[in-house]
Short mmCIF file of C-alpha atoms in Angstrom, two decimals:
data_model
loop_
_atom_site.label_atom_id
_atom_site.label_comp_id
_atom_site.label_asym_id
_atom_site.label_seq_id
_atom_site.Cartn_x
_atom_site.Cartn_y
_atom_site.Cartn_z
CA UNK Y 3 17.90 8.58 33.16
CA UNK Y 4 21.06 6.80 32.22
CA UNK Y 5 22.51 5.80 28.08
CA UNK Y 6 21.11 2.70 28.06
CA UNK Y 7 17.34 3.58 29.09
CA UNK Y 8 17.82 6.27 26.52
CA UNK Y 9 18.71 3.66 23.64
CA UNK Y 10 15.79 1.76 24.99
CA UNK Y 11 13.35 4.23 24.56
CA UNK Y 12 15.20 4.59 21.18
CA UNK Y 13 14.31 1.38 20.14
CA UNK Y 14 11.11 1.30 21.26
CA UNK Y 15 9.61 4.45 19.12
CA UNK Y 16 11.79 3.12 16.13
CA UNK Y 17 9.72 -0.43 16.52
CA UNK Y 18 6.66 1.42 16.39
CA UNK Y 19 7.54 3.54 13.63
CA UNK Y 20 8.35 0.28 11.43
CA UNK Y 21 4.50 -1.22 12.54
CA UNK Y 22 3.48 1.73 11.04
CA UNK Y 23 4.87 0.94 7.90
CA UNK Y 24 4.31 -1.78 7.79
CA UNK Y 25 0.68 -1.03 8.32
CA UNK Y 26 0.14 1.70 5.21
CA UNK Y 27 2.61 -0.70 3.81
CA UNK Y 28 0.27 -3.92 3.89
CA UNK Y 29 -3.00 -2.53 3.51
CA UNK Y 30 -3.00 -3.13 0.00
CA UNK Y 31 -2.58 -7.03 0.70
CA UNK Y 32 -5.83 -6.93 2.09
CA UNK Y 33 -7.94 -4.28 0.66
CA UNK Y 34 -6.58 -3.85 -2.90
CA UNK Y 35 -8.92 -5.98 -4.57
CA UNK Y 36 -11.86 -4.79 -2.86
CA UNK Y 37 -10.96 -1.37 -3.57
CA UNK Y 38 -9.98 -2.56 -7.68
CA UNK Y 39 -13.60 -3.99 -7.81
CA UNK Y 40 -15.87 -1.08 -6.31
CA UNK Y 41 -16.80 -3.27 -3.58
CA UNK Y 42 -15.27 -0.78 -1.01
CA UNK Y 43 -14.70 2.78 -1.26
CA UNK Y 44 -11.44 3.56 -0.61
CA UNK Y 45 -11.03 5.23 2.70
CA UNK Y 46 -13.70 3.04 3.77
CA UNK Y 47 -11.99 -0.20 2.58
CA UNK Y 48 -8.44 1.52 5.06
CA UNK Y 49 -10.66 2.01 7.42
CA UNK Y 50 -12.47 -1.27 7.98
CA UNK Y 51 -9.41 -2.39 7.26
CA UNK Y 52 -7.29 -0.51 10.54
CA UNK Y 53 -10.35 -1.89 12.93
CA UNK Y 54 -9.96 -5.35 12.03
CA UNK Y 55 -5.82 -5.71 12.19
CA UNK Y 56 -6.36 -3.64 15.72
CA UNK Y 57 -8.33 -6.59 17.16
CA UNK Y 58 -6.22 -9.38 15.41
CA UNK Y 59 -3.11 -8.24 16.91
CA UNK Y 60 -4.46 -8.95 20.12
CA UNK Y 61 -5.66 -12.75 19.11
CA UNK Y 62 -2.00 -14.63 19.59
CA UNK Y 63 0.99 -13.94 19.83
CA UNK Y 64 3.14 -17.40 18.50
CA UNK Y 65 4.60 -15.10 15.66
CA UNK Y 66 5.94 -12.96 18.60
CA UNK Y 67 7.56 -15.64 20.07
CA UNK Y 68 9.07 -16.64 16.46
CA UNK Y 69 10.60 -13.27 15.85
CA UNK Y 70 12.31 -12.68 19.78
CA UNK Y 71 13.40 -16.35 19.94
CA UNK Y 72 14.30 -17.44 16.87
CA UNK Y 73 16.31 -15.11 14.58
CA UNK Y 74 18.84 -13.22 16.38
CA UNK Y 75 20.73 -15.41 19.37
CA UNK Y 76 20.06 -14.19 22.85
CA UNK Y 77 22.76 -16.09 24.53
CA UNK Y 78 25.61 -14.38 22.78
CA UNK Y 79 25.04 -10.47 23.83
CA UNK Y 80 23.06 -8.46 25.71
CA UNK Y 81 22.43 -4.65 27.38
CA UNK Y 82 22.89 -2.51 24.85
CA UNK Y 83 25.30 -4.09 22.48
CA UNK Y 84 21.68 -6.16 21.88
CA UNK Y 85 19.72 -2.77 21.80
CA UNK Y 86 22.03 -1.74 19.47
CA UNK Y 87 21.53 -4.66 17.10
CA UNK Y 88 17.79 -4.23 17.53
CA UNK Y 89 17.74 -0.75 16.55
CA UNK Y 90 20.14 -0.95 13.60
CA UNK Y 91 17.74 -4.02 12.33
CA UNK Y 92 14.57 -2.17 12.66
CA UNK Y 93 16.19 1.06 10.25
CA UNK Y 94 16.91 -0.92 8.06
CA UNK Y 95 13.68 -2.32 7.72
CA UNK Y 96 12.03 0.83 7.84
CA UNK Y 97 13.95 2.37 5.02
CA UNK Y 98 13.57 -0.51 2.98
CA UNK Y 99 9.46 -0.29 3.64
CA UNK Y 100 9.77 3.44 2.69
CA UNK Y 101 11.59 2.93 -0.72
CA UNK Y 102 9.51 0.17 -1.90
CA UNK Y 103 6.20 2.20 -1.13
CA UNK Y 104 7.79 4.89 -2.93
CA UNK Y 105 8.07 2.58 -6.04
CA UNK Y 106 4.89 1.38 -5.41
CA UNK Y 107 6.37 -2.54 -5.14
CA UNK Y 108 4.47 -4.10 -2.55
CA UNK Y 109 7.66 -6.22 -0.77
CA UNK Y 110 7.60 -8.52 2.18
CA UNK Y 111 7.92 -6.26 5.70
CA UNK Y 112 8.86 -9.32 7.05
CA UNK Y 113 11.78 -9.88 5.21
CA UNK Y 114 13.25 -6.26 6.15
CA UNK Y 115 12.66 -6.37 9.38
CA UNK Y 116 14.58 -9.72 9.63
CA UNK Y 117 16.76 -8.84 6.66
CA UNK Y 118 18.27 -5.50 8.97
CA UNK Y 119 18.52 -7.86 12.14
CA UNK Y 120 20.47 -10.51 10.73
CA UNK Y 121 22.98 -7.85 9.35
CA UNK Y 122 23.39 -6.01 12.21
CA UNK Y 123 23.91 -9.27 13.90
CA UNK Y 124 26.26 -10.92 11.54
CA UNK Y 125 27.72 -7.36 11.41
CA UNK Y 126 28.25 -7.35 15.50
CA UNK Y 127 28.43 -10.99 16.25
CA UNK Y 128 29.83 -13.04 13.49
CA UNK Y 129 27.72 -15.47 11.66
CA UNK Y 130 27.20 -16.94 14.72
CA UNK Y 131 24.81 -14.25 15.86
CA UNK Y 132 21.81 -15.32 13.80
CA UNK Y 133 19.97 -18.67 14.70
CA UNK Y 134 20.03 -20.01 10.99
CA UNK Y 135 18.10 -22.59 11.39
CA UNK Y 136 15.58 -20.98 12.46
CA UNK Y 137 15.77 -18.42 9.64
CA UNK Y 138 15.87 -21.35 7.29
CA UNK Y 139 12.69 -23.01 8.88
CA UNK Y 140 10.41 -20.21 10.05
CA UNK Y 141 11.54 -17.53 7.42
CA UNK Y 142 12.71 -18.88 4.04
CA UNK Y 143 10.84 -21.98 3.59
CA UNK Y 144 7.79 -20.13 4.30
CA UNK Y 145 8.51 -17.56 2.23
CA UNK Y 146 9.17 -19.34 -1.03
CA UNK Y 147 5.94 -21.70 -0.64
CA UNK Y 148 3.43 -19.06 0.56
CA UNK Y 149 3.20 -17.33 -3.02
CA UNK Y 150 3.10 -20.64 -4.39
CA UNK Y 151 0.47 -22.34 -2.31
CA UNK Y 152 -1.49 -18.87 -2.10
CA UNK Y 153 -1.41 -19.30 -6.37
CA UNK Y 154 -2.61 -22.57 -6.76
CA UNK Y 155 -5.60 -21.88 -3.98
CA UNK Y 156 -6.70 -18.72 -5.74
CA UNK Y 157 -6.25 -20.45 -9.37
CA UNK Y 158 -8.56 -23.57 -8.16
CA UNK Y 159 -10.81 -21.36 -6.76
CA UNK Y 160 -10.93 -18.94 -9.35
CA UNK Y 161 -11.85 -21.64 -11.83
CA UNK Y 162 -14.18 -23.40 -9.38
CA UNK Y 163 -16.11 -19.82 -8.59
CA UNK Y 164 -16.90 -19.37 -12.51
CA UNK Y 165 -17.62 -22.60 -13.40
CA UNK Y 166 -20.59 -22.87 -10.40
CA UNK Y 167 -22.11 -19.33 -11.43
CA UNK Y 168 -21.93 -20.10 -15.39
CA UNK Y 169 -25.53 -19.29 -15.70
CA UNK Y 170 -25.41 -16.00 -13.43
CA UNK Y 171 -26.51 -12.84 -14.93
CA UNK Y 172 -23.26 -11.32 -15.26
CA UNK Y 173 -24.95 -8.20 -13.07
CA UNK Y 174 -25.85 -10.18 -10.67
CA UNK Y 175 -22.63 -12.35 -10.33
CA UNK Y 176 -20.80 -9.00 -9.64
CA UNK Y 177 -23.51 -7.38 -6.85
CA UNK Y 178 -23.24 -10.62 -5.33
CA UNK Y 179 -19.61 -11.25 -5.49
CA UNK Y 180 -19.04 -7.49 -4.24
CA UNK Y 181 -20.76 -7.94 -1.04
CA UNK Y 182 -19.19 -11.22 -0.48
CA UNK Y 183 -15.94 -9.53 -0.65
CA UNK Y 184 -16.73 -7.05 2.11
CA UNK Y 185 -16.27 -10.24 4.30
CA UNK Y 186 -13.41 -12.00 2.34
CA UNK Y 187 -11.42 -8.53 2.54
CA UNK Y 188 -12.59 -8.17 6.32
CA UNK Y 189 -10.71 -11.33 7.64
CA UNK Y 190 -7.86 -11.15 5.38
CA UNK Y 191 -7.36 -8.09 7.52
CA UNK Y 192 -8.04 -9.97 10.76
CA UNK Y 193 -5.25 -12.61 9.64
CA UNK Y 194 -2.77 -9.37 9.13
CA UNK Y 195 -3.25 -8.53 12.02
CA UNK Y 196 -2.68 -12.12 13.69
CA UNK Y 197 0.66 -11.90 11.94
CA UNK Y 198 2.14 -9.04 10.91
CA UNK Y 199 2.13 -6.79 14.57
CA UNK Y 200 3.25 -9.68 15.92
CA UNK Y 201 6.39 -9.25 14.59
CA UNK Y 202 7.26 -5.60 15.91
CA UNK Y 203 6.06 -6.95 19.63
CA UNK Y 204 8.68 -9.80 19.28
CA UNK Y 205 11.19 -6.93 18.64
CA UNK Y 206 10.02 -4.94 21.62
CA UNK Y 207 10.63 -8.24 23.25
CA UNK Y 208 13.84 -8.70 22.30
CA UNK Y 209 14.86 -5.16 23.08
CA UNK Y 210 13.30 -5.40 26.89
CA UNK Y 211 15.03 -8.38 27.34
CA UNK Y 212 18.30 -7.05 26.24
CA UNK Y 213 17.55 -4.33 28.89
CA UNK Y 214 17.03 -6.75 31.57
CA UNK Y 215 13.30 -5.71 31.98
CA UNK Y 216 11.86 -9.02 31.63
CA UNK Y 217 13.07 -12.52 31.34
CA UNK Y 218 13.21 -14.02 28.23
CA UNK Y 219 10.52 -16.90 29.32
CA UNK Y 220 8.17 -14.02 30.56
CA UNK Y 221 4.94 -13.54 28.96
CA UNK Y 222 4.10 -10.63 26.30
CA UNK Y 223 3.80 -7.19 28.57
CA UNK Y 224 -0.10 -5.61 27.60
CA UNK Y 225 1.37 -2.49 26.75
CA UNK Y 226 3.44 -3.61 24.05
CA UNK Y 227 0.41 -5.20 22.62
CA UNK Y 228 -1.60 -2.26 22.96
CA UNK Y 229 1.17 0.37 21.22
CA UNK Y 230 1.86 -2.23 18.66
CA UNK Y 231 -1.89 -2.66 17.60
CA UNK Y 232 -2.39 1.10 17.53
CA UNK Y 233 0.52 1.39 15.36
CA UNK Y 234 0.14 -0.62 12.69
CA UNK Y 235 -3.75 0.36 12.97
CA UNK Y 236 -2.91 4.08 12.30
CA UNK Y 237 -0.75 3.23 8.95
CA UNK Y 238 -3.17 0.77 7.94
CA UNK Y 239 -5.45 3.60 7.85
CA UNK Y 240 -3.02 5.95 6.40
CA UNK Y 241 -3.63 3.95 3.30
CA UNK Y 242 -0.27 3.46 1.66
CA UNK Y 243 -2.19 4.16 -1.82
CA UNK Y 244 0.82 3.38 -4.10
CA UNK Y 245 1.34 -0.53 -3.19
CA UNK Y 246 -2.74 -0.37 -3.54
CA UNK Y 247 -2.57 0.95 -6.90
CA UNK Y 248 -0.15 -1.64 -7.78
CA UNK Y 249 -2.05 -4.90 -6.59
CA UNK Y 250 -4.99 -4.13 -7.57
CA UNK Y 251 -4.72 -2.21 -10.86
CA UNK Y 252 -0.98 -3.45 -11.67
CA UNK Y 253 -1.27 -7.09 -11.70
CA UNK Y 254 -4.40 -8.05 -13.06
CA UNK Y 255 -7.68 -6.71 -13.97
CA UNK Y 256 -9.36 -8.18 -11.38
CA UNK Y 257 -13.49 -8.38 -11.13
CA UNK Y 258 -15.50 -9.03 -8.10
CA UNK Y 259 -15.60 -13.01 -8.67
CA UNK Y 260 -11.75 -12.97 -8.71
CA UNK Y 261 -11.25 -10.72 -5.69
CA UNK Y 262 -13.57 -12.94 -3.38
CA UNK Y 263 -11.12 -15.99 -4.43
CA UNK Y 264 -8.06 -14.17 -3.62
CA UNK Y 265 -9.04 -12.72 -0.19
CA UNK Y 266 -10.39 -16.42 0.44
CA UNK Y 267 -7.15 -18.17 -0.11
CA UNK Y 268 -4.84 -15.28 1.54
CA UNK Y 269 -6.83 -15.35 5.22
CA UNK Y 270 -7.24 -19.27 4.65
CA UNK Y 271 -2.95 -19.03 4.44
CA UNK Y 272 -2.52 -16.18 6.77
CA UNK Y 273 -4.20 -17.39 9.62
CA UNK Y 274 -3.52 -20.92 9.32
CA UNK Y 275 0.50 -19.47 9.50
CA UNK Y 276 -0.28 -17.45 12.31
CA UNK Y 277 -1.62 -20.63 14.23
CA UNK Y 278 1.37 -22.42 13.67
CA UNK Y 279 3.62 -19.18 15.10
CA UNK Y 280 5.21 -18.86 11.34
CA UNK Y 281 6.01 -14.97 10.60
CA UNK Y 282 4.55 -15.51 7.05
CA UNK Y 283 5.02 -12.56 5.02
CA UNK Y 284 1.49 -11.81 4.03
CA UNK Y 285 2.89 -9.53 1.19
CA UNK Y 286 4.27 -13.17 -0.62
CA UNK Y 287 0.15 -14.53 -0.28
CA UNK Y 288 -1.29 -12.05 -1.35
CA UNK Y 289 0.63 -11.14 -4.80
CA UNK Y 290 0.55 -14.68 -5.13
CA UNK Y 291 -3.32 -15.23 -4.38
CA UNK Y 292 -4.00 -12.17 -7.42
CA UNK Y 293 -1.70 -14.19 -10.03
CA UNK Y 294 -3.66 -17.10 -9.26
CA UNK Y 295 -6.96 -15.52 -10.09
CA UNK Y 296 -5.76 -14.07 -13.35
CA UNK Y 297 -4.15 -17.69 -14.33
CA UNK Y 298 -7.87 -19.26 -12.93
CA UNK Y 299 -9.86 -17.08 -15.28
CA UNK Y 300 -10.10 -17.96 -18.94
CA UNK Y 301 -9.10 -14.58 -20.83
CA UNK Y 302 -7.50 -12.75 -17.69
CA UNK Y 303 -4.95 -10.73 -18.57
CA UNK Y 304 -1.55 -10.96 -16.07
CA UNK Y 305 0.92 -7.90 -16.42
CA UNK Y 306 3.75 -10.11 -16.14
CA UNK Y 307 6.31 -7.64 -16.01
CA UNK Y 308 5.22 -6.06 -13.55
CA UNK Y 309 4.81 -9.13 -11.60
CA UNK Y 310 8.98 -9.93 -12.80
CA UNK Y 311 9.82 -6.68 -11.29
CA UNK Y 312 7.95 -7.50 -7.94
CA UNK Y 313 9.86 -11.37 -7.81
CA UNK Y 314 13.32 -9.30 -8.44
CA UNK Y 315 12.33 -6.93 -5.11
CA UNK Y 316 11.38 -10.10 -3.46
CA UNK Y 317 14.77 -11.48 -4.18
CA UNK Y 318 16.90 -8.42 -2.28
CA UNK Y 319 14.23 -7.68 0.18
CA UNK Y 320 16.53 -9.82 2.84
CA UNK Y 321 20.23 -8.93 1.75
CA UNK Y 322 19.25 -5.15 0.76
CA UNK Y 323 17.62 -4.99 4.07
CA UNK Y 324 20.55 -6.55 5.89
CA UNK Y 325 23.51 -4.74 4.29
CA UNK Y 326 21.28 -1.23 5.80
CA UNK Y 327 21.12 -3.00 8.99
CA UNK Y 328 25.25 -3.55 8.52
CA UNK Y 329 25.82 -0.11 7.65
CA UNK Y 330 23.28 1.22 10.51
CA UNK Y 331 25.51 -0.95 13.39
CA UNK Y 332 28.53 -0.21 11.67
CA UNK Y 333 27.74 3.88 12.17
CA UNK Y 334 26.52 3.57 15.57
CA UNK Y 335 29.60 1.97 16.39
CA UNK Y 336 31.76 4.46 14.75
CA UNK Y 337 30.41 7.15 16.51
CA UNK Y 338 29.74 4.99 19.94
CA UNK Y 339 27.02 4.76 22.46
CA UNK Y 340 24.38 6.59 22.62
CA UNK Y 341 25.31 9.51 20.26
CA UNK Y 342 25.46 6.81 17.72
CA UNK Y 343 21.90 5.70 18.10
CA UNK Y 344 20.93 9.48 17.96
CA UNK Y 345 22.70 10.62 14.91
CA UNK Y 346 21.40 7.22 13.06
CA UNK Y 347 18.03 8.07 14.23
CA UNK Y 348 18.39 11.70 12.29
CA UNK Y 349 19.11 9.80 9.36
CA UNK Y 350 16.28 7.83 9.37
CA UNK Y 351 13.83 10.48 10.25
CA UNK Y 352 15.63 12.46 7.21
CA UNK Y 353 15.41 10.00 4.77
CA UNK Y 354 11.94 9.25 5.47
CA UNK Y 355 11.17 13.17 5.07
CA UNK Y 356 12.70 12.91 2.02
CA UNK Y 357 11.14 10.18 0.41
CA UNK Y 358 7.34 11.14 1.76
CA UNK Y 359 7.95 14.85 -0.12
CA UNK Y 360 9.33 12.81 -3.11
CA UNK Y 361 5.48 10.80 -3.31
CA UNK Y 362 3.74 14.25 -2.89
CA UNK Y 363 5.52 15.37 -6.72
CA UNK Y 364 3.62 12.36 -8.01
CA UNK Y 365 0.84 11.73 -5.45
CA UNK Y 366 -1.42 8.28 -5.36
CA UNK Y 367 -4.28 9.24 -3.06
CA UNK Y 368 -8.74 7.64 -3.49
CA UNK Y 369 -8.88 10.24 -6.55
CA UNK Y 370 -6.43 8.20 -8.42
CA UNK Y 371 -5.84 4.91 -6.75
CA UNK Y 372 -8.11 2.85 -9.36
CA UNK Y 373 -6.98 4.80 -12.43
CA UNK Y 374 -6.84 2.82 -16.17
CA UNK Y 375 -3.28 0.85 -15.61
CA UNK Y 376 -1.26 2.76 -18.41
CA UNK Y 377 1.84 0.60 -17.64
CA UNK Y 378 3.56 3.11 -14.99
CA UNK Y 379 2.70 3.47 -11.26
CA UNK Y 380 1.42 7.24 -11.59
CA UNK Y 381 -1.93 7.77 -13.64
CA UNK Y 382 -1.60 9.66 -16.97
CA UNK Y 383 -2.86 12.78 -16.16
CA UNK Y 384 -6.39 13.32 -18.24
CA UNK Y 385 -5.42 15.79 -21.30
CA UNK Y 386 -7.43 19.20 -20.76
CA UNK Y 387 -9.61 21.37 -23.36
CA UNK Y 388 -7.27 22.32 -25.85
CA UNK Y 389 -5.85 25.89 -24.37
CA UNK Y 390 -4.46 26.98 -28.73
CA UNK Y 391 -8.02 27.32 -29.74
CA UNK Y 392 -8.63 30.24 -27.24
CA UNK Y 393 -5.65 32.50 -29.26
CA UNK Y 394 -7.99 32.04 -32.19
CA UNK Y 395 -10.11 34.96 -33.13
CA UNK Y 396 -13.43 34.22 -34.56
CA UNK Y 397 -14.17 37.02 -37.35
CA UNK Y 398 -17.10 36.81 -39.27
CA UNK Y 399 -15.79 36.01 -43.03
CA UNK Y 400 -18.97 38.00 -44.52
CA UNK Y 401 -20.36 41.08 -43.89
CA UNK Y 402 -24.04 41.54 -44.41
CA UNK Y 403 -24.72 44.67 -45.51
CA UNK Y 404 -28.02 46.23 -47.17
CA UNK Y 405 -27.39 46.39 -51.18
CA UNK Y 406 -30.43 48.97 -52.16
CA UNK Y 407 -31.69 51.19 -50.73
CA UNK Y 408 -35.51 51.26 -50.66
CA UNK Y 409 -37.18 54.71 -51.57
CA UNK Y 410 -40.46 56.09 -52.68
CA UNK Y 411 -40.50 56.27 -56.49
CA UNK Y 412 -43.22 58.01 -56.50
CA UNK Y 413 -44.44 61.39 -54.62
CA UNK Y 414 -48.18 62.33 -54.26
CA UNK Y 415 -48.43 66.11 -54.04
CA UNK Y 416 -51.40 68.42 -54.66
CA UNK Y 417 -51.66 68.78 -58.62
CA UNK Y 418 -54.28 71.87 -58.53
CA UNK Y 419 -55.61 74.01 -56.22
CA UNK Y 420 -58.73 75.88 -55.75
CA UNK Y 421 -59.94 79.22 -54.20
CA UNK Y 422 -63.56 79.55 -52.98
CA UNK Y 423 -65.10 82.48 -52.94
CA UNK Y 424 -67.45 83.39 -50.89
CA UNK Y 425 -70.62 85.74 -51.71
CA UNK Y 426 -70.45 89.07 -50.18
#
């Protein structure tokens, strides 16, 4: 087995370790509301959840093609200088995934994972190693409409849902609305899945055709469909309970009418971007779809600071991402070859040790996940009995004790006696 089939393999497990987060990463997008509004339990809700994005990764694969032909340029490098690229992209987006989910921000995947390939690229190649145009097209534009047009739908049909079920027992407007989320929530996970694995298979892509495996014109290999839908199946399932807690208990206090609008408008986006092979970041529609329910609701509140904090992540997501991706190329280059991809990969396996025993000090799990929002990620902990009171010693302040003493007053004894006697 020779360096570069090594690096391969490399890059490979690395791709499927980013599906994965982005699958506890993304869950959120399509079962937080569900899961805010008691229409789904929560493991239930991951679980349906995992099922459905297992069989939509297998329903096109246009994103796929987006992501291996039209960010990083194939015709300027290839063997493992590309595998090299392709690795150093993919830790970057993974660590950016892990801190994010850390800080409970749910952030675009998408953006990391082409954030760390165009710095790795621009970092190896020049500026002419990333197709910028097709960034531009594909990637940004997409981006900075999809929360926008996912608002807008939501807030129209947020307003629309309301104003037709005026006269609904409010009782029955949420059993109803509950059940019709179970199917809302169910193909907003379907649409992840049409999108979001089909990113990590267009990096496999990439990476086998930088090997020479396959052509670049071949079709998708069924094995990289297969591992990528597993992957991003198992995190899904995981549950990623912190970006959960945050969009749907963060943003808005959401009830069952709202959540049926925002799933609506997110799979009506999703899949409608999948179709047309854009790599929509389904983190951007969703965020935006909640907004738009609190704004389409007369007397919603909207946490707005917590939704400023969310645009600001938004806003690095790409350059954060890339300048890890930099750094990652830059090391692997330092140290050269092969024992550069290794001693990067122990980095990334540390930090992500790290930062998964840092959640378990302040742990988000079904217990927690639809706690009161108190304005901070982690639930307030629910104050116990009192423990002072039980140094207290309860003394009676009064004795009761007898004050007489009852006695006969009076004795009866024999005043006289008398002998009989008795004749002879």
């Amino acid at each position: 087995m020779n360096a570069e089939l090594i690096v391969l393999l490399v890059v490979v497990v690395t791709a499927l370790g980013f599906d994965f987060t982005n699958g506890f990463h993304d869950t959120g997008n399509a079962m937080a509301t569900s899961i805010a509004t008691g229409a789904l339990r929560p493991k239930a809700a991951v679980a349906l959840s995992a099922s459905l994005n297992l069989v939509g990764a297998f329903l096109s694969v246009e994103v796929a093609a987006t992501v291996a032909k039209g960010v990083v340029n194939l015709g300027n490098v290839g063997g493992q200088a590309l595998l090299t690229i392709v690795f150093a992209g993919l830790v970057g987006g993974i660590i950016w995934n892990l801190a994010t989910w850390l800080l409970g921000i749910p952030s675009s995947s998408s953006h990391a994972l082409f954030g760390g390939l165009i710095g790795a690229a621009v970092a190896s190649l020049g500026m002419n190693g990333v197709a910028w145009s097709g960034v531009l097209s594909k990637v940004v534009i997409p981006a900075a409409l999809a929360p926008l047009v996912a608002g807008l739908v939501a807030t129209a049909g947020t307003w629309l849902v309301y104003r037709i079920t005026s006269n609904v027992r409010e009782n029955t407007k949420e059993r109803g609305f509950r059940l019709g989320q179970i199917g809302s929530a169910s193909l907003v996970s379907l649409a992840h899945g049409t999108n979001d694995a089909q990113k990590t298979m267009g990096v496999i892509f990439l990476a086998l055709v930088a090997h020479g495996t396959i052509s670049a014109d071949a079709p998708m290999p069924f094995w990289v469909k297969l591992t990528c839908a597993l992957a991003i199946a198992a995190g899904t399932y995981l549950g990623g309970w912190r970006v959960i807690r945050t969009l749907g208990k963060g943003l808005v206090e959401i009830a069952a009418p709202q959540g049926m609008a925002a799933e609506a408008s997110s799979a009506a986006i999703i899949l409608t971007s999948s179709h047309l092979g854009l790599p929509l970041s389904t983190t951007h529609v969703a965020t935006g779809s909640i907004l738009g329910t609190g704004l389409g609701r007369k007397g919603a509140e909207v946490r707005w600071s917590v939704a400023r904090r969310m645009g600001i992540a938004w806003l690095i997501t790409l350059p954060s991402a890339a300048l890890v991706g930099a750094a990652c190329w830059g090391l692997v280059n330092v140290v050269g070859g092969l024992p550069g991809v290794l001693v990067v990969f122990a980095i990334l396996i540390a930090m992500a040790a790290w930062m998964y025993i840092r959640s378990r000090k302040e742990p988000i799990d079904p217990s927690n996940v639809n706690a009161d929002w108190d304005g901070a990620l982690v639930p307030a902990e629910v104050p116990g009995p009192d423990v002072s009171v039980l140094t207290e010693t309860i003394v009676p302040t009064e004795t009761i004790v007898p004050t007489e003493t009852i006695v006969p007053t009076e004795t009866i004894v024999p005043t006289e006696t008398k002998t009989l006697h008795l004749p002879n």
